Amino acid sequence: MRTAHKPGMKAKLANSGPIYAGRGRMRNAFFDFRKLKHLGKNVIIGEYVRIRRPEQVVIGDCTILDDFTYISTHLEVGRFVHIASNTVIVGGDGQCVYEDFAGSSPGCTIITCSDDFVGGLACPQIPRRFKG
């Protein structure tokens, strides 16, 4: 079952439920929680989780994202999910979906899409017109 959310709904810290780590309101060194596309209730996000495009990330209720996780692609996280430390989720325009009650192990790398590498240049910074 996928997490239900309203398209385009911005995360609201005041009404989204607690985002506490047991010792007060959480902080993050790399992004503003309010920029997330959706933030569920009872979510714990480590201070050193890096989300490059928070406006493309949906996080469901009762979810934990451990420190040193790096996310640079579209991500939809269901309910009761644990993304362990040092997880890397990359892939440009790809999308990663964690269904309810799922998780990833420490150090896991998920690549959602890649360049073709046939007949052209390959690198995220190269404009499409120069790619094969």
mmCIF file of C-alpha atoms in Angstrom:
data_model
loop_
_atom_site.group_PDB
_atom_site.id
_atom_site.type_symbol
_atom_site.label_atom_id
_atom_site.label_comp_id
_atom_site.label_asym_id
_atom_site.label_seq_id
_atom_site.Cartn_x
_atom_site.Cartn_y
_atom_site.Cartn_z
ATOM 1 C CA MET A 1 0.000 0.000 0.000
ATOM 2 C CA ARG A 2 1.394 3.389 -0.941
ATOM 3 C CA THR A 3 1.286 6.414 1.304
ATOM 4 C CA ALA A 4 -1.671 8.658 0.560
ATOM 5 C CA HIS A 5 -0.864 12.342 0.294
ATOM 6 C CA LYS A 6 -2.335 15.321 -1.451
ATOM 7 C CA PRO A 7 -0.307 16.295 -4.543
ATOM 8 C CA GLY A 8 1.579 19.518 -4.032
ATOM 9 C CA MET A 9 0.889 19.601 -0.279
ATOM 10 C CA LYS A 10 3.779 21.228 1.531
ATOM 11 C CA ALA A 11 5.018 19.840 4.822
ATOM 12 C CA LYS A 12 3.656 21.673 7.840
ATOM 13 C CA LEU A 13 5.742 21.417 10.965
ATOM 14 C CA ALA A 14 3.032 22.649 13.293
ATOM 15 C CA ASN A 15 0.358 20.176 12.175
ATOM 16 C CA SER A 16 2.408 17.221 10.965
ATOM 17 C CA GLY A 17 2.869 15.688 14.389
ATOM 18 C CA PRO A 18 6.055 15.491 16.369
ATOM 19 C CA ILE A 19 9.392 15.305 14.659
ATOM 20 C CA TYR A 20 11.289 14.762 17.848
ATOM 21 C CA ALA A 21 14.248 12.597 18.703
ATOM 22 C CA GLY A 22 13.184 12.449 22.346
ATOM 23 C CA ARG A 23 15.348 15.423 23.306
ATOM 24 C CA GLY A 24 13.517 18.309 21.641
ATOM 25 C CA ARG A 25 12.631 19.441 18.130
ATOM 26 C CA MET A 26 14.897 17.991 15.465
ATOM 27 C CA ARG A 27 17.208 20.042 13.280
ATOM 28 C CA ASN A 28 18.861 19.322 9.990
ATOM 29 C CA ALA A 29 22.161 20.680 8.732
ATOM 30 C CA PHE A 30 21.316 20.419 5.023
ATOM 31 C CA PHE A 31 17.646 21.190 4.282
ATOM 32 C CA ASP A 32 14.492 22.815 5.661
ATOM 33 C CA PHE A 33 11.779 20.312 6.702
ATOM 34 C CA ARG A 34 9.113 22.701 5.389
ATOM 35 C CA LYS A 35 10.380 22.176 1.831
ATOM 36 C CA LEU A 36 9.475 18.478 1.852
ATOM 37 C CA LYS A 37 6.571 17.618 -0.459
ATOM 38 C CA HIS A 38 4.916 15.757 2.417
ATOM 39 C CA LEU A 39 6.018 14.972 5.975
ATOM 40 C CA GLY A 40 4.021 12.422 7.966
ATOM 41 C CA LYS A 41 3.467 12.216 11.713
ATOM 42 C CA ASN A 42 5.933 10.766 14.234
ATOM 43 C CA VAL A 43 8.865 11.005 11.822
ATOM 44 C CA ILE A 44 12.496 11.036 12.911
ATOM 45 C CA ILE A 45 15.032 12.457 10.459
ATOM 46 C CA GLY A 46 18.680 12.564 11.504
ATOM 47 C CA GLU A 47 20.408 15.923 11.677
ATOM 48 C CA TYR A 48 22.909 14.836 9.018
ATOM 49 C CA VAL A 49 20.501 13.395 6.441
ATOM 50 C CA ARG A 50 21.117 15.107 3.094
ATOM 51 C CA ILE A 51 18.131 15.570 0.773
ATOM 52 C CA ARG A 52 19.120 17.469 -2.381
ATOM 53 C CA ARG A 53 15.572 18.099 -3.674
ATOM 54 C CA PRO A 54 13.233 18.013 -0.654
ATOM 55 C CA GLU A 55 10.310 19.252 -2.763
ATOM 56 C CA GLN A 56 10.370 15.819 -4.490
ATOM 57 C CA VAL A 57 10.322 13.764 -1.279
ATOM 58 C CA VAL A 58 7.270 12.259 0.453
ATOM 59 C CA ILE A 59 7.792 10.759 3.921
ATOM 60 C CA GLY A 60 5.016 8.719 5.532
ATOM 61 C CA ASP A 61 4.034 8.360 9.194
ATOM 62 C CA CYS A 62 6.238 6.638 11.778
ATOM 63 C CA THR A 63 9.332 6.646 9.580
ATOM 64 C CA ILE A 64 13.007 6.951 10.553
ATOM 65 C CA LEU A 65 15.793 8.263 8.302
ATOM 66 C CA ASP A 66 19.124 7.731 10.048
ATOM 67 C CA ASP A 67 22.083 10.111 9.893
ATOM 68 C CA PHE A 68 24.418 10.188 6.887
ATOM 69 C CA THR A 69 21.692 9.116 4.448
ATOM 70 C CA TYR A 70 21.982 10.875 1.068
ATOM 71 C CA ILE A 71 18.991 11.331 -1.278
ATOM 72 C CA SER A 72 19.194 13.083 -4.648
ATOM 73 C CA THR A 73 16.177 11.738 -6.544
ATOM 74 C CA HIS A 74 12.382 11.497 -6.276
ATOM 75 C CA LEU A 75 11.553 9.499 -3.148
ATOM 76 C CA GLU A 76 8.266 8.236 -1.753
ATOM 77 C CA VAL A 77 8.475 6.593 1.661
ATOM 78 C CA GLY A 78 5.501 4.719 3.111
ATOM 79 C CA ARG A 79 4.546 4.223 6.753
ATOM 80 C CA PHE A 80 6.662 2.421 9.374
ATOM 81 C CA VAL A 81 9.820 2.549 7.244
ATOM 82 C CA HIS A 82 13.411 2.581 8.497
ATOM 83 C CA ILE A 83 16.158 3.860 6.199
ATOM 84 C CA ALA A 84 19.393 2.980 8.000
ATOM 85 C CA SER A 85 22.523 5.121 8.222
ATOM 86 C CA ASN A 86 24.737 5.666 5.183
ATOM 87 C CA THR A 87 21.983 4.719 2.730
ATOM 88 C CA VAL A 88 22.472 6.410 -0.652
ATOM 89 C CA ILE A 89 19.502 6.891 -3.012
ATOM 90 C CA VAL A 90 20.496 8.480 -6.329
ATOM 91 C CA GLY A 91 19.373 8.489 -9.935
ATOM 92 C CA GLY A 92 18.610 11.907 -11.370
ATOM 93 C CA ASP A 93 15.069 11.791 -12.763
ATOM 94 C CA GLY A 94 14.390 8.275 -11.456
ATOM 95 C CA GLN A 95 12.074 7.478 -8.550
ATOM 96 C CA CYS A 96 12.464 5.273 -5.480
ATOM 97 C CA VAL A 97 9.428 3.975 -3.577
ATOM 98 C CA TYR A 98 9.583 2.331 -0.156
ATOM 99 C CA GLU A 99 6.269 0.614 0.516
ATOM 100 C CA ASP A 100 4.840 0.422 4.063
ATOM 101 C CA PHE A 101 6.870 -1.655 6.570
ATOM 102 C CA ALA A 102 9.991 -1.647 4.369
ATOM 103 C CA GLY A 103 13.550 -0.636 5.083
ATOM 104 C CA SER A 104 17.154 -0.608 3.939
ATOM 105 C CA SER A 105 20.319 -1.834 5.628
ATOM 106 C CA PRO A 106 23.222 0.403 6.668
ATOM 107 C CA GLY A 107 25.395 1.350 3.713
ATOM 108 C CA CYS A 108 22.806 0.357 1.096
ATOM 109 C CA THR A 109 23.062 2.082 -2.313
ATOM 110 C CA ILE A 110 19.991 2.399 -4.551
ATOM 111 C CA ILE A 111 20.428 3.712 -8.104
ATOM 112 C CA THR A 112 17.063 4.519 -9.710
ATOM 113 C CA CYS A 113 18.311 5.288 -13.238
ATOM 114 C CA SER A 114 21.542 5.690 -15.137
ATOM 115 C CA ASP A 115 22.936 7.077 -18.372
ATOM 116 C CA ASP A 116 22.898 4.951 -21.506
ATOM 117 C CA PHE A 117 26.696 5.037 -22.112
ATOM 118 C CA VAL A 118 26.146 4.059 -25.793
ATOM 119 C CA GLY A 119 26.824 6.554 -28.582
ATOM 120 C CA GLY A 120 27.181 9.713 -26.527
ATOM 121 C CA LEU A 121 28.474 11.516 -23.514
ATOM 122 C CA ALA A 122 27.343 10.474 -20.043
ATOM 123 C CA CYS A 123 27.290 12.723 -16.992
ATOM 124 C CA PRO A 124 24.499 14.514 -15.092
ATOM 125 C CA GLN A 125 25.914 17.942 -15.985
ATOM 126 C CA ILE A 126 25.922 17.367 -19.768
ATOM 127 C CA PRO A 127 22.856 18.829 -21.568
ATOM 128 C CA ARG A 128 20.596 16.256 -23.292
ATOM 129 C CA ARG A 129 21.433 17.635 -26.754
ATOM 130 C CA PHE A 130 25.023 16.348 -26.353
ATOM 131 C CA LYS A 131 23.986 12.894 -25.166
ATOM 132 C CA GLY A 132 23.548 9.990 -27.622
#
